[in-house]
N, CA, C and O of each residue as an XYZ file, in Angstrom:
836
protein
N     -36.530     11.444    -28.213
C     -37.457     12.055    -29.081
C     -36.753     12.716    -30.259
O     -35.756     13.420    -30.099
N     -37.326     12.458    -31.504
C     -36.772     13.084    -32.662
C     -35.488     12.417    -33.136
O     -34.838     12.935    -34.044
N     -35.096     11.276    -32.548
C     -33.846     10.569    -32.908
C     -34.202      9.523    -33.941
O     -35.037      8.657    -33.681
N     -33.585      9.587    -35.108
C     -33.907      8.579    -36.159
C     -33.652      7.152    -35.606
O     -32.742      6.895    -34.818
N     -34.500      6.290    -36.068
C     -34.410      4.852    -35.557
C     -33.092      4.218    -35.888
O     -32.644      3.334    -35.157
N     -32.435      4.636    -36.982
C     -31.172      4.013    -37.340
C     -29.959      4.763    -36.875
O     -28.836      4.461    -37.279
N     -30.186      5.771    -35.999
C     -29.061      6.557    -35.391
C     -28.214      5.635    -34.511
O     -28.778      4.776    -33.832
N     -26.907      5.773    -34.493
C     -26.085      4.958    -33.617
C     -26.388      5.216    -32.127
O     -26.582      6.357    -31.710
N     -26.425      4.107    -31.323
C     -26.634      4.292    -29.975
C     -25.305      4.069    -29.205
O     -24.628      3.056    -29.383
N     -24.965      5.050    -28.348
C     -23.756      5.082    -27.609
C     -24.012      4.904    -26.123
O     -24.713      5.712    -25.513
N     -23.449      3.850    -25.532
C     -23.736      3.657    -24.047
C     -22.568      4.255    -23.309
O     -21.411      3.981    -23.627
N     -22.880      5.095    -22.295
C     -21.860      5.773    -21.522
C     -22.092      5.503    -20.019
O     -23.192      5.217    -19.546
N     -20.962      5.621    -19.327
C     -21.035      5.407    -17.842
C     -20.087      6.350    -17.142
O     -19.016      6.649    -17.671
N     -20.463      6.842    -15.931
C     -19.515      7.580    -15.140
C     -19.239      6.813    -13.867
O     -20.122      6.147    -13.325
N     -17.983      6.911    -13.382
C     -17.610      6.053    -12.170
C     -16.559      6.827    -11.390
O     -15.548      7.286    -11.921
N     -16.857      6.946    -10.092
C     -15.839      7.460     -9.135
C     -15.073      6.313     -8.514
O     -15.611      5.540     -7.721
N     -13.796      6.214     -8.891
C     -12.985      5.066     -8.492
C     -12.461      5.124     -7.071
O     -11.932      4.144     -6.547
N     -12.622      6.336     -6.429
C     -12.018      6.536     -5.126
C     -10.556      6.441     -5.163
O      -9.999      5.356     -5.001
N      -9.889      7.563     -5.377
C      -8.417      7.558     -5.528
C      -7.755      6.822     -4.343
O      -8.167      6.962     -3.191
N      -6.765      6.071     -4.654
C      -6.024      5.357     -3.626
C      -5.478      6.286     -2.560
O      -5.427      5.937     -1.380
N      -5.067      7.478     -2.989
C      -4.473      8.420     -2.017
C      -5.564      9.019     -1.109
O      -5.228      9.645     -0.104
N      -6.801      8.856     -1.416
C      -7.890      9.406     -0.648
C      -8.646      8.254      0.091
O      -9.599      8.546      0.814
N      -8.283      7.055     -0.054
C      -9.027      5.913      0.546
C      -8.453      5.646      1.968
O      -7.706      4.697      2.206
N      -8.858      6.553      2.894
C      -8.353      6.446      4.269
C      -9.466      5.992      5.176
O     -10.643      6.300      4.985
N      -9.030      5.228      6.196
C      -9.909      4.850      7.247
C     -10.253      5.958      8.129
O      -9.379      6.765      8.444
N     -11.501      6.075      8.575
C     -12.020      7.314      9.272
C     -11.166      7.784     10.421
O     -10.907      8.984     10.517
N     -10.702      6.895     11.316
C      -9.845      7.367     12.462
C      -8.647      8.109     12.066
O      -8.188      8.968     12.820
N      -8.066      7.819     10.851
C      -6.891      8.503     10.369
C      -7.107      9.852     10.004
O      -6.150     10.626     10.026
N      -8.295     10.261      9.653
C      -8.590     11.620      9.175
C      -9.560     12.418     10.175
O      -9.899     13.578      9.941
N      -9.944     11.763     11.216
C     -10.919     12.434     12.170
C     -12.328     11.911     11.949
O     -12.606     11.178     10.999
N     -13.219     12.319     12.871
C     -14.562     11.731     12.836
C     -15.426     12.141     11.706
O     -16.416     11.469     11.417
N     -15.088     13.259     11.022
C     -15.913     13.795      9.967
C     -15.351     13.481      8.567
O     -15.964     13.818      7.554
N     -14.227     12.858      8.531
C     -13.598     12.478      7.213
C     -13.169     11.063      7.142
O     -12.966     10.446      8.188
N     -13.024     10.524      6.032
C     -12.602      9.093      5.864
C     -13.750      8.238      5.771
O     -14.888      8.705      5.724
N     -13.488      6.902      5.740
C     -14.533      5.943      5.468
C     -14.611      5.002      6.655
O     -13.581      4.554      7.160
N     -15.802      4.701      7.099
C     -16.038      3.852      8.282
C     -16.217      2.346      7.825
O     -17.275      1.728      7.945
N     -15.088      1.852      7.304
C     -14.994      0.395      7.028
C     -13.621     -0.046      7.328
O     -12.780      0.772      7.703
N     -13.353     -1.281      7.185
C     -12.071     -1.807      7.594
C     -10.983     -1.299      6.609
O     -11.257     -1.112      5.423
N      -9.795     -1.089      7.099
C      -8.680     -0.673      6.180
C      -8.471     -1.682      5.052
O      -8.050     -1.295      3.962
N      -8.755     -2.962      5.285
C      -8.587     -3.982      4.235
C      -9.557     -3.702      3.111
O      -9.223     -3.931      1.949
N     -10.750     -3.213      3.415
C     -11.703     -3.001      2.314
C     -11.324     -1.806      1.477
O     -11.823     -1.671      0.360
N     -10.428     -0.894      1.983
C     -10.023      0.243      1.259
C      -8.675     -0.009      0.494
O      -8.287      0.798     -0.351
N      -8.018     -1.064      0.783
C      -6.755     -1.263      0.137
C      -6.848     -1.395     -1.352
O      -7.778     -2.019     -1.863
N      -5.900     -0.817     -2.068
C      -5.904     -0.820     -3.558
C      -5.813     -2.203     -4.063
O      -6.430     -2.485     -5.090
N      -5.123     -3.081     -3.465
C      -4.969     -4.470     -3.887
C      -6.313     -5.165     -3.858
O      -6.616     -5.954     -4.753
N      -7.115     -4.897     -2.865
C      -8.467     -5.487     -2.848
C      -9.443     -4.801     -3.750
O     -10.345     -5.449     -4.280
N      -9.298     -3.499     -3.949
C     -10.298     -2.795     -4.685
C     -10.150     -2.789     -6.259
O     -11.118     -2.675     -7.011
N      -8.934     -2.913     -6.653
C      -8.627     -2.805     -8.060
C      -9.358     -3.790     -8.920
O      -9.881     -3.426     -9.973
N      -9.409     -5.032     -8.498
C     -10.057     -6.049     -9.295
C     -11.590     -5.819     -9.388
O     -12.231     -6.031    -10.418
N     -12.121     -5.368     -8.231
C     -13.566     -4.990     -8.223
C     -13.856     -3.802     -9.078
O     -14.916     -3.755     -9.703
N     -12.939     -2.795     -9.146
C     -13.161     -1.667    -10.088
C     -13.165     -2.132    -11.516
O     -13.969     -1.666    -12.322
N     -12.256     -3.069    -11.849
C     -12.210     -3.553    -13.185
C     -13.500     -4.216    -13.553
O     -14.034     -3.963    -14.633
N     -14.039     -5.089    -12.663
C     -15.299     -5.792    -12.926
C     -16.429     -4.803    -13.187
O     -17.243     -4.966    -14.097
N     -16.441     -3.725    -12.308
C     -17.548     -2.848    -12.390
C     -17.444     -1.932    -13.670
O     -18.481     -1.572    -14.228
N     -16.291     -1.575    -14.110
C     -16.173     -0.810    -15.288
C     -16.542     -1.629    -16.544
O     -17.035     -1.065    -17.520
N     -16.312     -2.925    -16.524
C     -16.543     -3.749    -17.707
C     -18.017     -4.362    -17.706
O     -18.522     -4.724    -18.769
N     -18.627     -4.458    -16.617
C     -19.896     -5.230    -16.531
C     -21.019     -4.656    -17.400
O     -21.920     -5.389    -17.807
N     -20.971     -3.358    -17.684
C     -22.104     -2.718    -18.422
C     -21.852     -2.669    -19.897
O     -22.739     -2.266    -20.649
N     -20.701     -3.055    -20.345
C     -20.372     -3.149    -21.816
C     -20.571     -1.771    -22.420
O     -21.258     -1.678    -23.437
N     -20.020     -0.688    -21.871
C     -20.115      0.633    -22.336
C     -19.237      0.990    -23.464
O     -18.198      0.357    -23.652
N     -19.592      1.972    -24.228
C     -18.783      2.520    -25.314
C     -17.875      3.600    -24.791
O     -16.756      3.784    -25.271
N     -18.356      4.293    -23.825
C     -17.528      5.374    -23.288
C     -17.609      5.333    -21.734
O     -18.688      5.177    -21.162
N     -16.430      5.480    -21.071
C     -16.325      5.427    -19.667
C     -15.696      6.794    -19.182
O     -14.621      7.183    -19.638
N     -16.378      7.472    -18.283
C     -15.781      8.687    -17.602
C     -15.492      8.275    -16.196
O     -16.394      7.836    -15.482
N     -14.214      8.408    -15.757
C     -13.748      7.987    -14.448
C     -13.086      9.177    -13.713
O     -12.254      9.886    -14.279
N     -13.453      9.360    -12.522
C     -12.823     10.464    -11.682
C     -12.174      9.807    -10.523
O     -12.375      8.620    -10.268
N     -11.370     10.596     -9.793
C     -10.488     10.143     -8.676
C      -9.567      9.053     -9.206
O      -9.467      7.988     -8.597
N      -8.895      9.294    -10.325
C      -7.992      8.375    -10.919
C      -6.549      8.722    -10.516
O      -6.068      9.812    -10.824
N      -5.885      7.833     -9.854
C      -4.515      8.041     -9.483
C      -3.605      6.838     -9.801
O      -2.463      6.753     -9.349
N      -4.160      5.923    -10.593
C      -3.383      4.718    -11.009
C      -3.603      4.570    -12.562
O      -3.833      3.472    -13.069
N      -3.524      5.687    -13.258
C      -3.872      5.591    -14.695
C      -2.842      4.768    -15.450
O      -3.218      3.853    -16.182
N      -1.596      5.051    -15.303
C      -0.527      4.340    -16.076
C      -0.278      2.966    -15.653
O       0.132      2.152    -16.480
N      -0.496      2.628    -14.412
C      -0.151      1.317    -13.897
C      -1.408      0.426    -13.634
O      -1.274     -0.720    -13.205
N      -2.642      0.977    -13.899
C      -3.781      0.071    -13.763
C      -4.812      0.334    -14.826
O      -5.119     -0.570    -15.603
N      -5.379      1.561    -14.903
C      -6.496      1.868    -15.744
C      -6.189      1.643    -17.202
O      -6.894      0.880    -17.864
N      -5.157      2.282    -17.726
C      -4.819      2.180    -19.136
C      -4.407      0.747    -19.492
O      -4.933      0.219    -20.472
N      -3.509      0.090    -18.768
C      -3.161     -1.276    -19.143
C      -4.232     -2.337    -18.899
O      -4.179     -3.435    -19.453
N      -5.184     -1.991    -18.073
C      -6.271     -2.943    -17.766
C      -7.335     -2.848    -18.897
O      -7.823     -3.864    -19.394
N      -7.669     -1.618    -19.277
C      -8.759     -1.432    -20.284
C      -8.293     -1.554    -21.749
O      -9.115     -1.829    -22.623
N      -7.047     -1.364    -22.025
C      -6.459     -1.450    -23.402
C      -6.764     -2.846    -24.001
O      -7.280     -2.940    -25.115
N      -6.454     -3.894    -23.278
C      -6.720     -5.297    -23.880
C      -8.192     -5.501    -24.084
O      -8.578     -6.329    -24.908
N      -9.077     -4.749    -23.338
C     -10.514     -4.903    -23.428
C     -11.114     -4.091    -24.570
O     -12.331     -4.036    -24.749
N     -10.226     -3.463    -25.335
C     -10.754     -2.710    -26.496
C     -10.898     -1.230    -26.301
O     -11.556     -0.593    -27.123
N     -10.307     -0.602    -25.226
C     -10.516      0.796    -24.976
C      -9.199      1.558    -25.180
O      -8.117      1.101    -24.813
N      -9.347      2.720    -25.774
C      -8.277      3.750    -25.705
C      -8.705      4.736    -24.709
O      -9.876      4.756    -24.329
N      -7.762      5.615    -24.230
C      -8.112      6.540    -23.162
C      -7.287      7.765    -23.131
O      -6.276      7.886    -23.822
N      -7.745      8.709    -22.290
C      -6.995      9.963    -22.049
C      -7.131     10.294    -20.575
O      -8.110      9.892    -19.946
N      -6.166     11.025    -20.002
C      -6.116     11.352    -18.608
C      -5.594     12.707    -18.368
O      -4.677     13.144    -19.062
N      -6.162     13.439    -17.361
C      -5.623     14.694    -16.949
C      -5.648     14.780    -15.447
O      -6.687     14.600    -14.811
N      -4.479     15.061    -14.884
C      -4.390     15.215    -13.402
C      -4.706     16.625    -12.963
O      -4.443     17.601    -13.665
N      -5.290     16.697    -11.752
C      -5.468     18.064    -11.221
C      -4.133     18.738    -10.910
O      -3.082     18.100    -10.958
N      -4.180     19.995    -10.601
C      -2.989     20.703    -10.222
C      -2.379     20.083     -8.926
O      -3.099     19.591     -8.057
N      -1.067     20.126     -8.840
C      -0.352     19.737     -7.609
C      -0.866     20.670     -6.452
O      -1.148     21.847     -6.678
N      -0.974     20.120     -5.242
C      -0.472     18.906     -4.733
C      -1.472     17.631     -4.890
O      -1.207     16.543     -4.378
N      -2.584     17.863     -5.609
C      -3.435     16.703     -5.820
C      -2.733     15.630     -6.575
O      -1.879     15.931     -7.409
N      -3.060     14.346     -6.316
C      -2.416     13.197     -6.988
C      -3.366     12.453     -7.866
O      -2.981     11.451     -8.468
N      -4.638     12.914     -7.972
C      -5.573     12.232     -8.848
C      -6.154     13.139     -9.898
O      -5.938     14.351     -9.881
N      -6.879     12.560    -10.796
C      -7.443     13.323    -11.882
C      -8.640     12.596    -12.469
O      -9.256     11.735    -11.841
N      -8.958     13.005    -13.780
C     -10.070     12.425    -14.421
C      -9.615     11.781    -15.724
O      -8.613     12.178    -16.320
N     -10.420     10.724    -16.174
C     -10.053     10.029    -17.385
C     -11.318      9.755    -18.225
O     -12.440      9.740    -17.719
N     -11.083      9.542    -19.513
C     -12.145      9.168    -20.470
C     -11.587      7.980    -21.232
O     -10.449      8.022    -21.700
N     -12.380      6.915    -21.362
C     -12.006      5.744    -22.151
C     -13.123      5.570    -23.247
O     -14.290      5.863    -22.989
N     -12.756      5.109    -24.424
C     -13.734      4.883    -25.410
C     -13.405      3.596    -26.121
O     -12.239      3.215    -26.219
N     -14.432      2.916    -26.622
C     -14.258      1.631    -27.322
C     -13.707      1.907    -28.753
O     -14.379      2.565    -29.547
N     -12.520      1.422    -29.073
C     -11.891      1.877    -30.324
C     -12.587      1.317    -31.555
O     -12.463      1.891    -32.637
N     -13.334      0.183    -31.419
C     -13.956     -0.328    -32.602
C     -15.155      0.460    -33.019
O     -15.636      0.322    -34.143
N     -15.666      1.319    -32.095
C     -16.854      2.113    -32.371
C     -16.552      3.626    -32.461
O     -17.313      4.360    -33.092
N     -15.506      4.080    -31.869
C     -15.218      5.528    -31.765
C     -13.757      5.780    -32.125
O     -12.866      4.988    -31.817
N     -13.547      6.925    -32.795
C     -12.206      7.320    -33.141
C     -11.788      8.586    -32.448
O     -12.559      9.541    -32.349
N     -10.535      8.593    -31.957
C     -10.030      9.764    -31.216
C      -9.882     10.947    -32.118
O      -9.435     10.840    -33.260
N     -10.281     12.122    -31.565
C     -10.081     13.390    -32.272
C      -9.405     14.402    -31.308
O      -8.542     14.012    -30.521
N      -9.778     15.647    -31.366
C      -9.135     16.712    -30.518
C      -9.505     16.560    -29.081
O     -10.514     15.950    -28.727
N      -8.666     17.129    -28.261
C      -8.829     17.026    -26.827
C      -8.451     18.301    -26.154
O      -7.559     19.004    -26.630
N      -9.113     18.644    -25.025
C      -8.806     19.868    -24.251
C      -9.033     19.579    -22.826
O      -9.876     18.754    -22.472
N      -8.242     20.292    -21.934
C      -8.450     20.171    -20.485
C      -8.595     21.552    -19.952
O      -8.019     22.489    -20.505
N      -9.375     21.723    -18.852
C      -9.657     23.007    -18.292
C      -9.581     22.869    -16.761
O     -10.217     21.979    -16.197
N      -8.830     23.717    -16.098
C      -8.862     23.800    -14.667
C     -10.001     24.707    -14.250
O     -10.195     25.781    -14.820
N     -10.764     24.262    -13.235
C     -12.099     24.927    -12.990
C     -12.050     25.960    -11.887
O     -13.034     26.679    -11.713
N     -10.980     26.083    -11.135
C     -10.939     27.153    -10.078
C     -10.344     28.429    -10.723
O      -9.195     28.466    -11.162
N     -11.169     29.429    -10.748
C     -10.746     30.690    -11.402
C      -9.512     31.307    -10.714
O      -8.694     31.973    -11.347
N      -9.409     31.060     -9.391
C      -8.309     31.603     -8.680
C      -7.000     30.847     -8.943
O      -5.934     31.281     -8.507
N      -7.085     29.687     -9.676
C      -5.945     28.911    -10.090
C      -5.105     28.480     -8.857
O      -3.876     28.534     -8.897
N      -5.725     28.088     -7.852
C      -4.994     27.712     -6.634
C      -4.533     26.250     -6.755
O      -4.816     25.601     -7.762
N      -3.860     25.753     -5.791
C      -3.349     24.389     -5.767
C      -4.492     23.355     -5.715
O      -5.514     23.586     -5.067
N      -4.319     22.285     -6.362
C      -5.324     21.184     -6.290
C      -6.599     21.469     -7.007
O      -7.631     20.900     -6.652
N      -6.586     22.382     -8.069
C      -7.742     22.811     -8.734
C      -8.393     21.564     -9.434
O      -7.712     20.670     -9.938
N      -9.718     21.574     -9.425
C     -10.465     20.502    -10.129
C     -10.250     20.722    -11.603
O      -9.958     21.835    -12.041
N     -10.395     19.653    -12.373
C     -10.137     19.734    -13.798
C     -11.287     19.014    -14.608
O     -11.926     18.063    -14.158
N     -11.468     19.556    -15.808
C     -12.413     18.970    -16.704
C     -11.672     18.490    -17.975
O     -10.888     19.243    -18.552
N     -11.914     17.265    -18.397
C     -11.243     16.710    -19.604
C     -12.256     16.656    -20.726
O     -13.268     15.973    -20.568
N     -12.060     17.318    -21.832
C     -12.951     17.308    -22.940
C     -12.363     16.550    -24.084
O     -11.255     16.843    -24.534
N     -13.105     15.565    -24.566
C     -12.553     14.711    -25.662
C     -13.591     14.621    -26.727
O     -14.733     14.219    -26.503
N     -13.134     15.029    -27.962
C     -14.008     14.863    -29.177
C     -13.732     13.451    -29.717
O     -12.582     13.029    -29.843
N     -14.755     12.779    -30.014
C     -14.749     11.403    -30.601
C     -15.488     11.402    -31.922
O     -16.529     12.045    -32.052
N     -14.967     10.695    -32.891
C     -15.689     10.560    -34.162
C     -16.428      9.276    -34.153
O     -15.880      8.227    -33.814
N     -17.742      9.351    -34.543
C     -18.550      8.153    -34.699
C     -18.677      7.858    -36.174
O     -19.426      8.543    -36.870
N     -17.940      6.820    -36.696
C     -18.031      6.616    -38.152
C     -19.412      6.235    -38.561
O     -20.137      5.590    -37.803
N     -19.801      6.636    -39.785
C     -21.061      6.239    -40.318
C     -20.975      4.937    -41.137
O     -19.893      4.464    -41.483
N     -22.156      4.384    -41.428
C     -22.100      3.146    -42.192
C     -21.569      3.370    -43.599
O     -21.005      2.458    -44.203
N     -21.752      4.629    -44.148
C     -21.194      5.082    -45.433
C     -20.109      6.082    -45.146
O     -20.271      6.931    -44.270
N     -18.969      6.004    -45.881
C     -17.858      6.837    -45.695
C     -18.273      8.293    -45.872
O     -18.976      8.645    -46.820
N     -17.815      9.144    -44.923
C     -18.142     10.545    -45.019
C     -19.453     10.920    -44.291
O     -19.780     12.104    -44.213
N     -20.213      9.932    -43.754
C     -21.468     10.243    -43.081
C     -21.370     10.096    -41.596
O     -22.392     10.066    -40.912
N     -20.202     10.006    -41.086
C     -20.121      9.892    -39.653
C     -20.308     11.301    -38.933
O     -20.479     12.326    -39.593
N     -20.269     11.294    -37.666
C     -20.451     12.574    -36.898
C     -19.569     12.539    -35.681
O     -18.968     11.509    -35.375
N     -19.485     13.619    -35.000
C     -18.672     13.778    -33.816
C     -19.493     13.831    -32.587
O     -20.659     14.225    -32.636
N     -18.897     13.427    -31.417
C     -19.462     13.467    -30.112
C     -18.403     14.037    -29.181
O     -17.247     13.618    -29.251
N     -18.756     14.972    -28.317
C     -17.817     15.565    -27.364
C     -18.228     15.030    -25.945
O     -19.377     15.145    -25.518
N     -17.234     14.453    -25.265
C     -17.449     13.849    -23.935
C     -16.629     14.691    -22.963
O     -15.476     15.028    -23.229
N     -17.260     15.030    -21.810
C     -16.557     15.745    -20.723
C     -16.602     14.880    -19.516
O     -17.670     14.420    -19.112
N     -15.360     14.626    -18.878
C     -15.303     13.972    -17.591
C     -14.759     14.974    -16.504
O     -13.693     15.565    -16.675
N     -15.515     15.135    -15.406
C     -15.039     16.112    -14.438
C     -15.524     15.686    -13.080
O     -16.277     14.720    -12.960
N     -15.101     16.396    -12.053
C     -15.422     16.097    -10.695
C     -15.460     17.419     -9.892
O     -14.406     18.003     -9.638
N     -16.612     17.880     -9.505
C     -16.722     19.177     -8.839
C     -16.285     19.009     -7.351
O     -16.402     17.936     -6.759
N     -15.776     20.135     -6.787
C     -15.128     20.115     -5.487
C     -16.106     19.713     -4.412
O     -17.242     20.188     -4.397
N     -15.669     18.810     -3.477
C     -16.497     18.302     -2.433
C     -16.526     19.210     -1.222
O     -17.563     19.380     -0.580
N     -15.388     19.788     -0.918
C     -15.253     20.445      0.447
C     -15.689     21.910      0.420
O     -15.550     22.595      1.433
N     -16.205     22.409     -0.684
C     -16.738     23.737     -0.790
C     -18.242     23.790     -0.880
O     -18.887     22.755     -1.048
N     -18.804     24.952     -0.775
C     -20.322     25.076     -0.820
C     -20.876     24.993     -2.226
O     -20.121     24.995     -3.198
N     -22.175     24.920     -2.337
C     -22.770     24.773     -3.626
C     -22.487     25.970     -4.509
O     -22.432     25.822     -5.730
N     -22.308     27.132     -3.946
C     -22.011     28.299     -4.797
C     -20.673     28.094     -5.590
O     -20.563     28.563     -6.723
N     -19.671     27.405     -5.002
C     -18.489     27.115     -5.656
C     -18.727     26.038     -6.745
O     -18.211     26.129     -7.858
N     -19.517     25.036     -6.379
C     -19.826     23.999     -7.426
C     -20.610     24.597     -8.582
O     -20.383     24.241     -9.738
N     -21.517     25.490     -8.284
C     -22.233     26.149     -9.369
C     -21.271     26.887    -10.280
O     -21.407     26.801    -11.500
N     -20.316     27.599     -9.740
C     -19.321     28.326    -10.463
C     -18.545     27.364    -11.344
O     -18.299     27.656    -12.514
N     -18.143     26.183    -10.777
C     -17.375     25.234    -11.549
C     -18.220     24.648    -12.637
O     -17.733     24.426    -13.745
N     -19.496     24.385    -12.350
C     -20.363     23.848    -13.370
C     -20.547     24.829    -14.527
O     -20.592     24.447    -15.696
N     -20.651     26.105    -14.158
C     -20.737     27.143    -15.264
C     -19.471     27.154    -16.093
O     -19.538     27.310    -17.313
N     -18.315     26.992    -15.464
C     -17.091     26.927    -16.229
C     -17.046     25.765    -17.177
O     -16.609     25.903    -18.320
N     -17.514     24.570    -16.695
C     -17.582     23.413    -17.483
C     -18.442     23.647    -18.753
O     -18.004     23.375    -19.871
N     -19.684     24.164    -18.546
C     -20.597     24.445    -19.570
C     -20.050     25.381    -20.628
O     -20.222     25.181    -21.830
N     -19.373     26.432    -20.122
C     -18.803     27.466    -21.040
C     -17.654     26.879    -21.865
O     -17.568     27.130    -23.067
N     -16.785     26.111    -21.240
C     -15.652     25.486    -21.928
C     -16.143     24.410    -22.939
O     -15.593     24.254    -24.030
N     -17.174     23.700    -22.532
C     -17.720     22.609    -23.400
C     -18.392     23.219    -24.655
O     -18.244     22.738    -25.779
N     -19.152     24.325    -24.379
C     -19.814     25.023    -25.543
C     -18.789     25.566    -26.552
O     -18.975     25.474    -27.765
N     -17.719     26.125    -26.019
C     -16.678     26.679    -26.850
C     -15.992     25.599    -27.663
O     -15.729     25.761    -28.855
N     -15.703     24.472    -26.978
C     -14.955     23.396    -27.631
C     -15.768     22.587    -28.599
O     -15.268     22.155    -29.638
N     -17.072     22.372    -28.248
C     -17.925     21.430    -29.085
C     -18.330     22.074    -30.374
O     -18.485     21.380    -31.379
N     -18.507     23.344    -30.392
C     -18.867     24.057    -31.705
C     -20.048     23.389    -32.365
O     -20.030     23.136    -33.569
N     -21.120     23.088    -31.556
C     -22.307     22.527    -32.129
C     -22.370     20.969    -32.130
O     -23.440     20.409    -32.371
N     -21.327     20.321    -31.885
C     -21.360     18.857    -31.765
C     -22.116     18.441    -30.584
O     -22.138     19.152    -29.579
N     -22.782     17.244    -30.658
C     -23.474     16.713    -29.459
C     -22.507     16.515    -28.293
O     -21.349     16.145    -28.491
N     -23.003     16.771    -27.051
C     -22.107     16.735    -25.858
C     -22.695     15.833    -24.783
O     -23.914     15.726    -24.651
N     -21.823     15.183    -24.013
C     -22.175     14.370    -22.923
C     -21.258     14.801    -21.759
O     -20.039     14.842    -21.921
N     -21.818     15.112    -20.628
C     -21.109     15.472    -19.433
C     -21.163     14.259    -18.417
O     -22.249     13.895    -17.967
N     -20.024     13.661    -18.073
C     -19.988     12.612    -17.155
C     -19.226     13.140    -15.893
O     -18.031     13.435    -15.930
N     -19.998     13.237    -14.786
C     -19.368     14.049    -13.675
C     -19.940     13.551    -12.318
O     -21.091     13.133    -12.188
N     -19.042     13.634    -11.342
C     -19.431     13.599     -9.980
C     -19.593     15.002     -9.411
O     -18.603     15.660     -9.091
N     -20.827     15.462     -9.284
C     -21.089     16.889     -8.954
C     -21.066     17.179     -7.390
O     -21.150     18.331     -6.962
N     -20.951     16.106     -6.589
C     -20.872     16.270     -5.158
C     -22.079     17.025     -4.642
O     -21.942     17.876     -3.763
N     -23.210     16.745     -5.147
C     -24.441     17.370     -4.712
C     -25.627     16.458     -4.905
O     -25.603     15.573     -5.761
N     -26.623     16.655     -4.148
C     -27.850     15.798     -4.257
C     -28.637     16.157     -5.505
O     -28.689     17.322     -5.898
N     -29.268     15.127     -6.148
C     -30.176     15.402     -7.305
C     -31.367     16.126     -6.789
O     -31.798     15.866     -5.665
N     -31.951     17.070     -7.593
C     -33.172     17.803     -7.171
C     -34.303     16.849     -6.913
O     -34.340     15.804     -7.561
N     -35.207     17.111     -6.044
C     -36.366     16.349     -5.761
C     -37.604     16.970     -6.394
O     -37.619     18.164     -6.695
N     -38.622     16.178     -6.592
C     -39.867     16.658     -7.116
C     -39.816     16.869     -8.606
O     -40.671     17.591     -9.117
N     -38.910     16.317     -9.329
C     -38.917     16.435    -10.796
C     -38.353     15.169    -11.376
O     -37.677     14.402    -10.691
N     -38.632     14.955    -12.632
C     -38.147     13.732    -13.346
C     -36.687     13.613    -13.400
O     -36.163     12.514    -13.579
N     -35.975     14.732    -13.248
C     -34.497     14.799    -13.420
C     -33.835     14.066    -12.325
O     -32.704     13.622    -12.523
N     -34.436     13.890    -11.166
C     -33.853     13.280    -10.027
C     -33.527     11.793    -10.332
O     -32.457     11.295     -9.983
N     -34.464     11.119    -10.978
C     -34.256      9.708    -11.344
C     -33.132      9.582    -12.306
O     -32.274      8.719    -12.122
N     -33.083     10.423    -13.361
C     -32.012     10.307    -14.314
C     -30.691     10.606    -13.746
O     -29.703      9.942    -14.059
N     -30.645     11.619    -12.892
C     -29.321     12.079    -12.288
C     -28.702     11.019    -11.432
O     -27.490     10.998    -11.217
N     -29.576     10.098    -10.921
C     -29.105      9.055     -9.992
C     -28.523      7.836    -10.727
O     -27.828      7.012    -10.134
N     -28.821      7.744    -12.015
C     -28.311      6.612    -12.814
C     -26.851      6.688    -13.083
O     -26.271      7.773    -13.098
N     -26.254      5.573    -13.293
C     -24.789      5.464    -13.644
C     -24.569      5.273    -15.110
O     -23.629      5.839    -15.668
N     -25.391      4.503    -15.748
C     -25.233      4.151    -17.159
C     -26.358      4.697    -17.975
O     -27.532      4.543    -17.640
N     -25.972      5.357    -19.085
C     -26.927      5.959    -20.011
C     -26.680      5.441    -21.418
O     -25.548      5.122    -21.783
N     -27.731      5.360    -22.194
C     -27.667      4.933    -23.575
C     -28.450      5.924    -24.468
O     -28.517      5.739    -25.683
């Protein structure tokens, strides 16, 4: 509503890649943790090609990816020939994964970037939010505008009160960084979408335009 008909359309997608370091068969982690499928299905060698196909199949301009632990040896070299530039931020040690943002370089230009650790206690393995400002060139020189994208992953093993705190930290950091530019949050919030409202359908989608 209220968007000019000739305004640029940007297609975005969020994807949880399931970090290789977390892809464990259920018996290895106990009855309440892990994945109840064959170890072969969880192997990185088998999953990486499927991840590539999934990331490319929707022809998105911006990709937000969480649980990334093969950025330098898979994600970046795989997506670069497909026309994407990217950025990555790892969680605090001892965590081995982090979040990434990729953008189609023929449509978007890299600008400023910021990362924010979300646990106020600054403990080990803190979740992280990556904020990337992208410039959307206009058809006429000087008429482009900026877009700020956030990729993050709220903590799974804590209660909703912790996730609400982390969400508030993301919103605060994004508001400070964006300075009025349009914003898109691409996140795995580790919580169910609300029921009984139109937002539940939107929250369940993976690709937005």
